Coordinates of C-alpha atoms (C1' of nucleotides) in Angstrom, one line a residue:
Chain A
M1 CA 8.2 33.4 -8.0
K2 CA 6.2 33.2 -5.0
R3 CA 2.6 33.4 -5.6
V4 CA 1.4 36.7 -4.7
N5 CA -0.6 39.3 -6.5
P6 CA 0.8 42.8 -6.6
D7 CA -0.8 45.2 -4.2
S8 CA -2.2 48.3 -5.6
L9 CA -0.3 51.7 -5.0
G10 CA -3.6 53.1 -3.9
H11 CA -3.0 56.6 -2.3
W12 CA 0.6 55.9 -1.4
R13 CA 3.0 58.6 -2.8
K14 CA 6.8 58.7 -2.1
T15 CA 7.4 61.2 0.7
W16 CA 11.1 60.7 0.7
Y17 CA 13.8 59.4 -1.7
A18 CA 15.9 56.6 0.1
S19 CA 19.1 58.7 0.3
D20 CA 17.3 61.8 1.6
V21 CA 15.9 59.9 4.8
D22 CA 18.3 61.2 7.6
Q23 CA 18.4 61.6 11.3
E24 CA 16.2 64.8 11.1
L25 CA 13.1 62.7 10.3
D26 CA 13.4 60.8 13.4
G27 CA 10.2 59.7 14.8
K28 CA 8.2 60.7 11.7
E29 CA 6.0 58.6 9.5
I30 CA 7.3 58.4 5.9
T31 CA 6.5 56.5 2.7
V32 CA 9.4 55.1 0.6
L33 CA 9.0 53.4 -2.9
G34 CA 11.7 51.5 -4.6
W35 CA 13.2 48.0 -5.1
V36 CA 14.6 45.2 -2.7
Q37 CA 18.4 45.5 -3.3
E38 CA 19.3 43.0 -0.5
I39 CA 17.7 41.0 2.3
R40 CA 19.8 40.0 5.5
D41 CA 17.8 37.7 7.6
L42 CA 19.1 37.4 11.1
G43 CA 16.0 35.2 12.4
A44 CA 14.1 37.4 14.6
L45 CA 15.7 40.6 13.1
K46 CA 15.6 41.2 9.5
F47 CA 17.0 43.9 7.2
I48 CA 15.7 45.0 4.0
I49 CA 17.9 47.2 1.8
L50 CA 15.5 49.3 -0.2
Q51 CA 16.9 51.0 -3.3
D52 CA 15.5 53.8 -5.5
R53 CA 17.0 56.3 -7.9
S54 CA 18.6 58.1 -5.2
G55 CA 20.5 55.2 -3.3
T56 CA 19.4 53.1 -0.5
V57 CA 17.9 53.0 2.9
Q58 CA 17.6 50.3 5.6
I59 CA 14.1 48.7 6.5
T60 CA 14.5 47.0 9.9
I61 CA 12.0 44.6 10.9
P62 CA 12.1 43.1 14.6
T63 CA 9.7 40.4 14.0
K64 CA 8.5 40.3 17.4
K65 CA 7.4 43.9 17.4
V66 CA 5.9 44.5 14.1
D67 CA 2.4 43.4 13.1
R68 CA 1.4 40.1 11.4
E69 CA 0.7 41.8 8.0
V70 CA 4.1 43.3 7.9
L71 CA 5.7 40.0 8.7
E72 CA 3.7 38.0 6.1
R73 CA 4.6 40.6 3.3
T74 CA 8.3 40.3 4.3
S75 CA 8.4 36.5 4.1
L76 CA 7.1 37.0 0.5
L77 CA 10.0 39.4 -0.6
Q78 CA 12.9 38.5 -2.8
T79 CA 15.5 40.7 -4.2
Q80 CA 14.4 43.2 -6.9
Y81 CA 10.9 43.2 -5.9
C82 CA 9.2 46.7 -6.3
I83 CA 8.0 47.5 -2.8
G84 CA 6.4 50.4 -0.9
V85 CA 7.2 50.9 2.8
K86 CA 5.2 53.1 5.4
G87 CA 7.0 53.4 8.6
I88 CA 8.7 55.3 11.3
V89 CA 12.1 56.7 10.9
K90 CA 14.5 55.7 13.6
K91 CA 17.8 57.3 14.6
T92 CA 20.5 54.7 15.3
K93 CA 24.1 54.5 15.8
I94 CA 24.1 50.9 14.7
S95 CA 23.3 51.2 11.0
K96 CA 26.0 52.7 8.8
R97 CA 23.7 55.3 7.5
G98 CA 22.7 56.3 11.1
V99 CA 19.1 55.7 10.2
E100 CA 16.5 53.1 9.6
I101 CA 12.8 52.6 9.1
I102 CA 10.5 50.5 11.3
P103 CA 7.8 49.3 8.9
S104 CA 4.0 49.7 9.8
E105 CA 2.8 48.4 6.4
I106 CA 4.7 47.0 3.3
R107 CA 3.2 46.7 -0.2
I108 CA 4.4 44.5 -2.9
L109 CA 4.1 46.5 -6.1
G110 CA 6.1 44.4 -8.6
K111 CA 7.5 41.0 -8.4
A112 CA 10.8 39.7 -9.9
Q113 CA 11.4 36.2 -11.3
H114 CA 14.1 34.5 -10.0
P115 CA 17.1 33.4 -10.8
L116 CA 17.8 37.0 -12.3
P117 CA 20.2 37.1 -15.1
L118 CA 22.5 39.3 -13.0
D119 CA 23.7 39.2 -9.4
M120 CA 22.1 42.3 -8.0
T121 CA 24.4 42.5 -5.2
R122 CA 27.5 42.6 -7.3
K123 CA 29.2 40.4 -5.4
T124 CA 29.8 38.4 -8.6
P125 CA 30.3 40.9 -11.4
A126 CA 29.1 40.3 -14.8
T127 CA 30.8 40.8 -18.1
V128 CA 29.8 43.9 -20.4
D129 CA 28.1 41.3 -22.6
T130 CA 26.0 39.6 -20.0
R131 CA 25.0 43.2 -18.5
L132 CA 23.8 44.4 -22.0
N133 CA 21.6 41.3 -22.4
A134 CA 19.9 42.2 -19.3
R135 CA 20.3 46.0 -19.4
I136 CA 17.3 47.3 -17.7
L137 CA 18.5 45.4 -14.6
D138 CA 21.9 46.2 -15.2
L139 CA 21.1 50.0 -15.2
C140 CA 19.8 49.8 -11.8
Q141 CA 23.3 49.7 -10.6
E142 CA 24.4 52.7 -8.8
E143 CA 27.5 53.3 -11.0
N144 CA 25.2 53.2 -14.0
R145 CA 22.9 55.7 -12.6
A146 CA 25.9 57.9 -12.0
I147 CA 26.9 57.6 -15.7
W148 CA 23.7 58.8 -17.0
R149 CA 23.5 61.7 -14.6
I150 CA 26.8 62.8 -15.8
Q151 CA 25.7 62.4 -19.4
H152 CA 22.6 64.6 -18.4
T153 CA 25.0 67.2 -17.0
I154 CA 27.2 67.2 -20.1
L155 CA 24.2 67.8 -22.3
A156 CA 22.6 70.4 -20.0
A157 CA 26.0 72.1 -20.0
F158 CA 26.6 72.0 -23.9
R159 CA 23.1 73.4 -24.4
R160 CA 23.4 76.1 -21.9
F161 CA 26.8 77.4 -23.1
L162 CA 25.8 77.3 -26.9
S163 CA 22.5 79.1 -26.1
K164 CA 24.3 81.8 -24.3
A165 CA 26.7 81.9 -27.1
G166 CA 23.8 82.8 -29.5
F167 CA 23.2 79.4 -31.0
I168 CA 19.9 77.8 -31.8
E169 CA 19.1 74.2 -31.6
V170 CA 18.1 72.4 -35.0
F171 CA 17.0 69.2 -36.1
T172 CA 18.0 67.9 -39.5
P173 CA 16.7 64.6 -41.4
R174 CA 17.8 61.3 -40.2
I175 CA 16.4 59.8 -43.4
I176 CA 18.3 61.1 -46.5
S177 CA 18.2 60.4 -50.2
T178 CA 21.1 58.7 -52.2
A179 CA 23.0 62.0 -52.5
T180 CA 25.3 61.7 -49.6
E181 CA 28.5 63.1 -48.4
G182 CA 30.3 59.9 -49.8
G183 CA 32.9 57.8 -47.6
A184 CA 31.4 56.1 -44.4
A185 CA 29.2 53.3 -45.3
L186 CA 25.3 54.1 -45.0
F187 CA 22.6 51.9 -43.7
S188 CA 20.0 51.6 -46.6
V189 CA 16.1 52.0 -45.9
D190 CA 13.0 51.3 -47.7
Y191 CA 11.3 54.7 -48.2
F192 CA 8.0 53.9 -49.8
G193 CA 9.9 51.9 -52.3
Q194 CA 12.5 54.5 -52.9
E195 CA 15.9 53.9 -51.9
A196 CA 17.0 56.1 -48.7
Y197 CA 19.6 56.0 -46.1
L198 CA 20.0 56.8 -42.4
A199 CA 22.3 59.9 -41.9
Q200 CA 25.7 59.5 -41.0
S201 CA 25.9 63.4 -39.9
P202 CA 24.1 66.5 -40.4
Q203 CA 27.2 68.0 -42.0
L204 CA 25.6 69.5 -45.4
Y205 CA 22.3 70.4 -43.9
K206 CA 24.1 72.4 -40.8
E207 CA 26.3 74.2 -43.4
E208 CA 23.2 75.2 -45.3
L209 CA 21.5 76.5 -42.2
T210 CA 24.3 79.1 -41.4
L211 CA 22.9 81.1 -44.3
C212 CA 19.6 81.7 -42.4
F213 CA 20.4 81.1 -38.7
E214 CA 24.2 82.0 -38.6
K215 CA 24.9 79.9 -35.6
V216 CA 23.2 76.5 -35.3
F217 CA 23.7 73.3 -33.1
E218 CA 22.3 69.9 -33.1
V219 CA 22.3 67.0 -30.7
G220 CA 21.2 63.5 -32.2
P221 CA 21.9 60.1 -33.3
F222 CA 23.8 59.3 -36.5
F223 CA 24.5 56.0 -38.2
R224 CA 27.4 54.3 -39.7
A225 CA 27.4 51.0 -41.3
E226 CA 31.0 50.3 -40.7
E227 CA 32.2 46.8 -39.8
S228 CA 34.1 48.3 -37.0
H229 CA 35.1 45.9 -34.0
T230 CA 36.7 48.3 -31.4
R231 CA 35.7 49.8 -28.0
R232 CA 35.2 53.3 -29.4
H233 CA 32.8 52.7 -32.4
L234 CA 29.2 52.2 -32.5
S235 CA 26.6 51.9 -35.5
E236 CA 24.6 54.4 -33.7
F237 CA 26.1 57.2 -31.9
I238 CA 25.2 60.6 -30.5
S239 CA 26.8 63.7 -32.3
I240 CA 26.9 67.3 -30.9
D241 CA 27.4 69.5 -33.8
I242 CA 27.9 73.1 -34.4
E243 CA 28.1 75.4 -37.5
Q244 CA 28.7 79.0 -37.5
A245 CA 28.7 81.7 -40.1
F246 CA 31.5 84.5 -40.8
V247 CA 34.2 82.5 -38.8
T248 CA 37.2 80.1 -39.6
A249 CA 38.5 77.0 -37.8
D250 CA 40.6 79.2 -35.2
D251 CA 37.3 80.7 -34.0
V252 CA 35.4 77.5 -33.6
M253 CA 38.2 75.8 -32.0
E254 CA 38.4 78.4 -29.3
L255 CA 34.4 77.8 -29.0
L256 CA 35.3 74.1 -28.7
E257 CA 37.9 74.4 -26.0
K258 CA 35.6 76.9 -24.0
V259 CA 32.5 74.6 -24.3
L260 CA 34.6 71.8 -23.0
E261 CA 36.2 73.6 -20.2
Y262 CA 32.8 74.8 -19.1
T263 CA 31.3 71.2 -19.5
C264 CA 34.1 69.6 -17.5
K265 CA 34.0 72.2 -14.7
T266 CA 30.3 71.8 -14.5
V267 CA 30.6 68.2 -14.1
I268 CA 33.5 68.4 -11.4
E269 CA 31.5 71.0 -9.4
N270 CA 28.2 69.5 -9.5
L271 CA 28.8 65.7 -9.5
Q272 CA 31.4 64.7 -7.2
P273 CA 29.3 61.9 -5.6
E274 CA 28.9 60.4 -8.9
L275 CA 32.6 60.6 -9.9
M276 CA 33.4 59.1 -6.4
I277 CA 31.0 56.0 -7.3
L278 CA 32.7 55.7 -10.6
K279 CA 36.1 56.2 -8.7
H280 CA 37.0 58.4 -11.3
E281 CA 39.1 61.7 -11.0
I282 CA 39.0 64.6 -13.7
S283 CA 40.8 67.7 -13.9
P284 CA 39.3 70.5 -16.2
P285 CA 41.4 71.4 -19.4
S286 CA 43.6 74.3 -18.9
L287 CA 43.2 76.8 -22.0
P288 CA 44.4 77.4 -24.3
L289 CA 44.8 73.6 -25.4
K290 CA 47.9 72.9 -27.0
R291 CA 47.7 73.0 -30.8
F292 CA 50.2 70.7 -32.8
T293 CA 50.2 70.7 -36.6
Y294 CA 50.0 67.4 -38.3
T295 CA 53.4 67.9 -39.5
Q296 CA 54.7 68.3 -35.9
I297 CA 52.8 65.2 -34.9
L298 CA 54.6 63.3 -37.7
D299 CA 57.9 64.6 -36.5
E300 CA 57.1 63.3 -32.9
L301 CA 56.0 60.0 -34.1
K302 CA 59.2 59.7 -36.1
K303 CA 61.2 60.1 -32.9
E304 CA 59.2 57.3 -31.3
G305 CA 60.3 55.1 -34.4
L306 CA 57.0 55.5 -36.1
K307 CA 57.5 56.7 -39.8
I308 CA 54.4 58.1 -41.5
D309 CA 54.7 59.7 -44.9
W310 CA 53.3 63.1 -45.2
G311 CA 49.6 62.8 -46.5
E312 CA 49.1 59.4 -45.0
D313 CA 46.6 59.0 -42.3
I314 CA 47.8 58.1 -38.7
P315 CA 47.2 54.5 -37.8
T316 CA 45.6 53.5 -34.3
P317 CA 49.0 52.1 -32.9
A318 CA 50.6 55.7 -33.8
Y319 CA 47.6 57.4 -31.8
R320 CA 48.2 55.2 -28.8
S321 CA 51.7 56.4 -28.8
L322 CA 50.6 60.1 -29.0
G323 CA 48.4 59.4 -26.0
K324 CA 51.2 58.5 -24.1
L325 CA 53.3 61.5 -25.2
H326 CA 50.3 63.9 -24.7
P327 CA 47.9 62.5 -21.8
Y328 CA 45.4 65.3 -21.9
F329 CA 43.4 67.5 -24.4
Y330 CA 45.1 68.8 -27.5
F331 CA 44.4 69.8 -31.1
I332 CA 45.9 68.4 -34.3
T333 CA 45.7 71.0 -37.1
E334 CA 46.7 71.6 -40.6
W335 CA 45.8 68.1 -41.9
P336 CA 46.6 67.2 -45.4
T337 CA 43.7 68.3 -47.5
K338 CA 43.3 64.8 -49.2
S339 CA 42.8 63.1 -46.0
K340 CA 40.0 65.4 -44.9
P341 CA 36.4 65.5 -46.2
F342 CA 35.5 67.4 -49.5
Y343 CA 34.0 70.2 -47.6
I344 CA 37.0 71.1 -45.7
E345 CA 38.7 74.3 -46.8
S346 CA 42.3 74.1 -47.8
K347 CA 44.8 76.9 -47.0
D348 CA 45.2 79.9 -49.4
S349 CA 49.0 79.6 -48.9
N350 CA 49.1 76.0 -49.6
P351 CA 46.3 74.0 -51.1
E352 CA 47.7 70.7 -49.9
V353 CA 47.2 71.7 -46.4
S354 CA 43.6 72.0 -45.0
E355 CA 42.1 74.1 -42.2
G356 CA 40.7 70.9 -40.7
F357 CA 41.4 70.0 -37.0
D358 CA 40.8 67.1 -34.6
L359 CA 40.4 67.5 -30.9
M360 CA 42.2 64.8 -29.0
W361 CA 41.8 63.3 -25.7
K362 CA 45.0 61.3 -25.1
W363 CA 44.8 58.8 -28.2
M364 CA 41.2 59.2 -28.7
E365 CA 39.6 61.6 -31.1
L366 CA 36.8 63.5 -29.4
A367 CA 35.7 65.9 -32.1
S368 CA 36.8 67.2 -35.5
G369 CA 36.0 70.1 -37.4
G370 CA 37.3 72.9 -39.7
T371 CA 36.8 75.8 -42.0
R372 CA 34.4 74.8 -44.7
V373 CA 34.7 75.3 -48.4
H374 CA 32.2 78.1 -49.3
S375 CA 33.2 78.6 -53.0
K376 CA 30.8 76.4 -55.1
D377 CA 33.6 75.9 -58.0
V378 CA 36.1 74.6 -55.2
L379 CA 33.6 72.4 -54.1
V380 CA 32.6 70.9 -57.1
E381 CA 36.3 70.3 -57.8
R382 CA 36.8 68.6 -54.5
L383 CA 33.7 66.4 -55.1
K384 CA 35.0 65.4 -58.4
R385 CA 38.6 64.8 -57.1
Q386 CA 37.0 62.4 -54.4
G387 CA 35.2 60.5 -56.9
L388 CA 31.7 61.8 -56.2
N389 CA 29.0 62.9 -58.6
P390 CA 28.4 66.8 -58.2
D391 CA 24.8 66.2 -59.6
S392 CA 24.0 64.1 -56.6
F393 CA 24.8 67.2 -54.6
R394 CA 22.5 69.6 -56.6
H395 CA 20.3 70.8 -53.8
H396 CA 23.4 71.3 -51.6
L397 CA 25.1 73.3 -54.3
Q398 CA 22.3 75.2 -55.1
V399 CA 22.6 76.8 -51.5
F400 CA 25.9 78.2 -52.8
D401 CA 23.9 80.4 -55.3
Y402 CA 21.8 81.9 -52.3
G403 CA 24.8 83.8 -50.7
L404 CA 26.2 81.0 -48.4
P405 CA 28.4 82.8 -46.0
P406 CA 32.0 81.7 -45.1
H407 CA 31.6 79.2 -41.9
A408 CA 33.2 76.8 -39.8
G409 CA 32.2 74.2 -37.4
W410 CA 33.0 71.1 -35.7
A411 CA 31.2 67.7 -34.4
A412 CA 31.9 66.0 -30.9
G413 CA 31.0 62.3 -30.2
L414 CA 29.0 62.5 -26.9
E415 CA 29.8 58.9 -25.9
R416 CA 33.5 59.5 -26.2
L417 CA 33.0 62.7 -23.9
L418 CA 31.4 60.3 -21.7
M419 CA 34.1 57.8 -21.6
M420 CA 36.5 60.6 -20.8
L421 CA 34.4 61.8 -18.0
T422 CA 33.5 58.5 -16.5
G423 CA 36.9 56.7 -17.2
K424 CA 34.8 53.7 -18.9
L425 CA 37.0 51.9 -21.5
N426 CA 34.4 50.5 -23.4
I427 CA 32.1 52.9 -25.3
R428 CA 29.1 50.3 -24.9
E429 CA 29.3 50.8 -21.2
V430 CA 28.3 54.5 -21.7
V431 CA 25.1 53.8 -24.1
L432 CA 21.9 52.6 -22.8
F433 CA 21.1 50.3 -25.7
P434 CA 24.4 50.2 -27.7
R435 CA 24.3 49.1 -31.4
D436 CA 27.3 47.6 -32.9
R437 CA 28.4 45.2 -35.8
T438 CA 26.5 42.1 -33.9
R439 CA 24.4 43.8 -31.3
L440 CA 20.7 44.8 -32.5
T441 CA 19.2 43.8 -29.2
P442 CA 17.8 44.7 -26.5
Chain B
rG1 C1' 36.5 42.1 -43.3
rC2 C1' 41.4 40.1 -41.0
rC3 C1' 44.6 38.3 -36.7
rC4 C1' 44.9 36.5 -31.6
rU5 C1' 42.2 34.5 -27.3
rG6 C1' 38.2 32.6 -25.3
rG7 C1' 32.9 30.0 -24.7
rU8 C1' 31.8 25.1 -18.2
rA9 C1' 25.3 26.0 -13.4
rG10 C1' 21.4 32.5 -13.0
rU11 C1' 26.3 35.1 -12.5
rA12 C1' 31.8 34.7 -12.2
rU13 C1' 35.6 31.2 -12.6
rA14 C1' 38.8 26.0 -11.9
rG15 C1' 39.7 22.0 -14.8
rU16 C1' 41.6 21.6 -21.2
rC17 C1' 48.5 22.0 -22.6
rC18 C1' 49.4 16.2 -21.5
rG19 C1' 41.7 12.5 -23.4
rG20 C1' 40.4 8.1 -18.8
rU21 C1' 38.2 8.4 -10.3
rC22 C1' 35.3 14.8 -13.9
rU23 C1' 30.1 11.0 -10.6
rA24 C1' 33.0 18.3 -13.5
rG25 C1' 35.8 21.8 -8.3
rU26 C1' 34.9 27.0 -6.0
rA27 C1' 32.6 31.5 -5.1
rU28 C1' 28.0 34.0 -5.4
rA29 C1' 23.0 34.1 -6.7
rA30 C1' 18.4 31.1 -5.8
rG31 C1' 15.5 27.4 -2.5
rC32 C1' 15.0 25.3 2.7
rG33 C1' 16.3 25.4 7.9
rG34 C1' 19.0 28.1 12.2
rC35 C1' 20.6 32.8 14.5
rU36 C1' 18.2 40.0 17.5
rG37 C1' 22.0 44.5 15.1
rU38 C1' 23.3 42.9 10.1
rC39 C1' 25.5 46.2 6.6
rG40 C1' 30.0 41.7 0.8
rC41 C1' 26.4 39.1 7.9
rC42 C1' 27.1 34.1 9.8
rC43 C1' 26.2 28.6 10.0
rG44 C1' 24.2 23.8 7.8
rC45 C1' 21.5 21.5 3.6
rU46 C1' 19.6 21.6 -1.4
rC47 C1' 19.0 23.0 -6.6
rG48 C1' 21.8 23.9 -10.9
rA49 C1' 26.6 23.8 -16.2
rC50 C1' 30.7 21.5 -20.4
rC51 C1' 28.0 27.0 -27.1
rC52 C1' 26.1 24.2 -31.7
rG53 C1' 27.1 20.6 -35.9
rG54 C1' 30.5 17.0 -37.4
rG55 C1' 35.1 14.1 -37.0
rU56 C1' 39.2 11.1 -34.6
rU57 C1' 39.1 7.4 -30.4
rC58 C1' 37.6 1.8 -26.8
rA59 C1' 36.9 6.6 -24.4
rA60 C1' 36.2 13.8 -25.6
rA61 C1' 34.6 19.5 -21.3
rU62 C1' 39.6 18.2 -23.0
rC63 C1' 42.1 16.7 -29.8
rC64 C1' 40.7 18.1 -35.1
rC65 C1' 37.1 20.5 -38.7
rG66 C1' 33.0 24.0 -39.4
rG67 C1' 29.5 27.6 -37.5
rC68 C1' 27.5 31.0 -34.0
rC69 C1' 28.8 34.2 -30.0
rA70 C1' 32.2 37.2 -27.0
rG71 C1' 36.8 39.9 -25.4
rG72 C1' 41.1 42.4 -27.3
rG73 C1' 44.0 44.2 -31.5
rC74 C1' 44.2 45.7 -36.7
rG75 C1' 41.5 47.7 -40.8
rC76 C1' 37.4 50.7 -42.1
rC77 C1' 35.5 54.9 -39.7
rA78 C1' 34.2 61.6 -45.6

RNA sequence: GCCCUGGUAGUAUAGUCCGGUCUAGUAUAAGCGGCUGUCGCCCGCUCGACCCGGGUUCAAAUCCCGGCCAGGGCGCCA
């Protein structure tokens, strides 16, 4: 690192984002603030590519024409330095963007220690692991900014759609007591000497809330202590949950496909530049989405040579085959009751078959939901059958004595939606600071 | 947790099968010098690496064992 103290920002404020500097500004004095992405030094002529959250703009320094202060500052610059440039915009036919800035003053606002852990010019791409170890630097890449603008848009679309549909956003506890839903492994927490756990889903709370609010949704992180080693699982993930009173699985499936369509359309309509950066094309789902029963899926798999007995779970390789047969969104319905959680209602006509469903995208599960059990006796029975102690659920069961309405809901994985919308194949790439079996930092 | 594959400069790779001119090659980044229109600029020079521990051998980046880490797959994922 060259010996230089950072300049102060003083009264400098950004007058333009890099990508907004265009030929219309020809001859105007502007201030841009950002980072040195690249320096191309041709001797008596130097080019600095300045990058900010919007994109890049070229600073051109004809060394014989600019003043000495600018030259001195320029000679100190290295890539990734945070700088401010005040200068005159010049229209040009030679530069690719058709515009450049001739600086009258340069301020160094933040230095960078070289060598950096990543090649910021991206001439030598790094592996996902290396990028995650230097995540903040990695996130400066244009492609990453595109991913998080898409995430922001997904969340905004979900919230807008659900709010319009009359849902209100709620927050349920992340710290819970021993009494849980069973199943997935939980992370334990020392809660003032008491044993506590990190929530794996808001399931029971959101069901209870239908009693007072009827329509609720929640967006937030949940935790699963599974030893998973795949590119679609995380220890900490963001779940988008809804729960609604006085409806069944069919109703919330319709809601799910509509919000999905709305979200996809919103991204396609508003974020073409981002999708271009990611070199990813998406088409919105055409409604209604196909619905296959679990039994139909088994038949299809059988034709593919994959024999699964009725009642068994579908193994990953079988899902991959399904993805090839159905390269789009589709529902799988009428799962065996025993392969679904205790709170999923079974059919009146056949207790072996449930009203639970999964929303699939190719081979990957994006969301799952169903009609919920709303008879206390049935729920107690189901708890027992899954080896859980009803006494641990007494607070939840009590709500059934307060007039719990029939209800249904679903949960969608935000990161998996993002994978679908960005074309990324490793879930870690679409999480700012992913947590998995071995990664706890940064 | 299991299986497969891998771990070489800041980054990404060649070399490993078949141990010995490997004094470890290349690209890129970084440093220095040169160049007035670059836009993955160009040219020259320089810096910089065999994951850790043990073993076999005259000799280990290379073979063996253990560990750690990574990638993929499987399982788990109510």
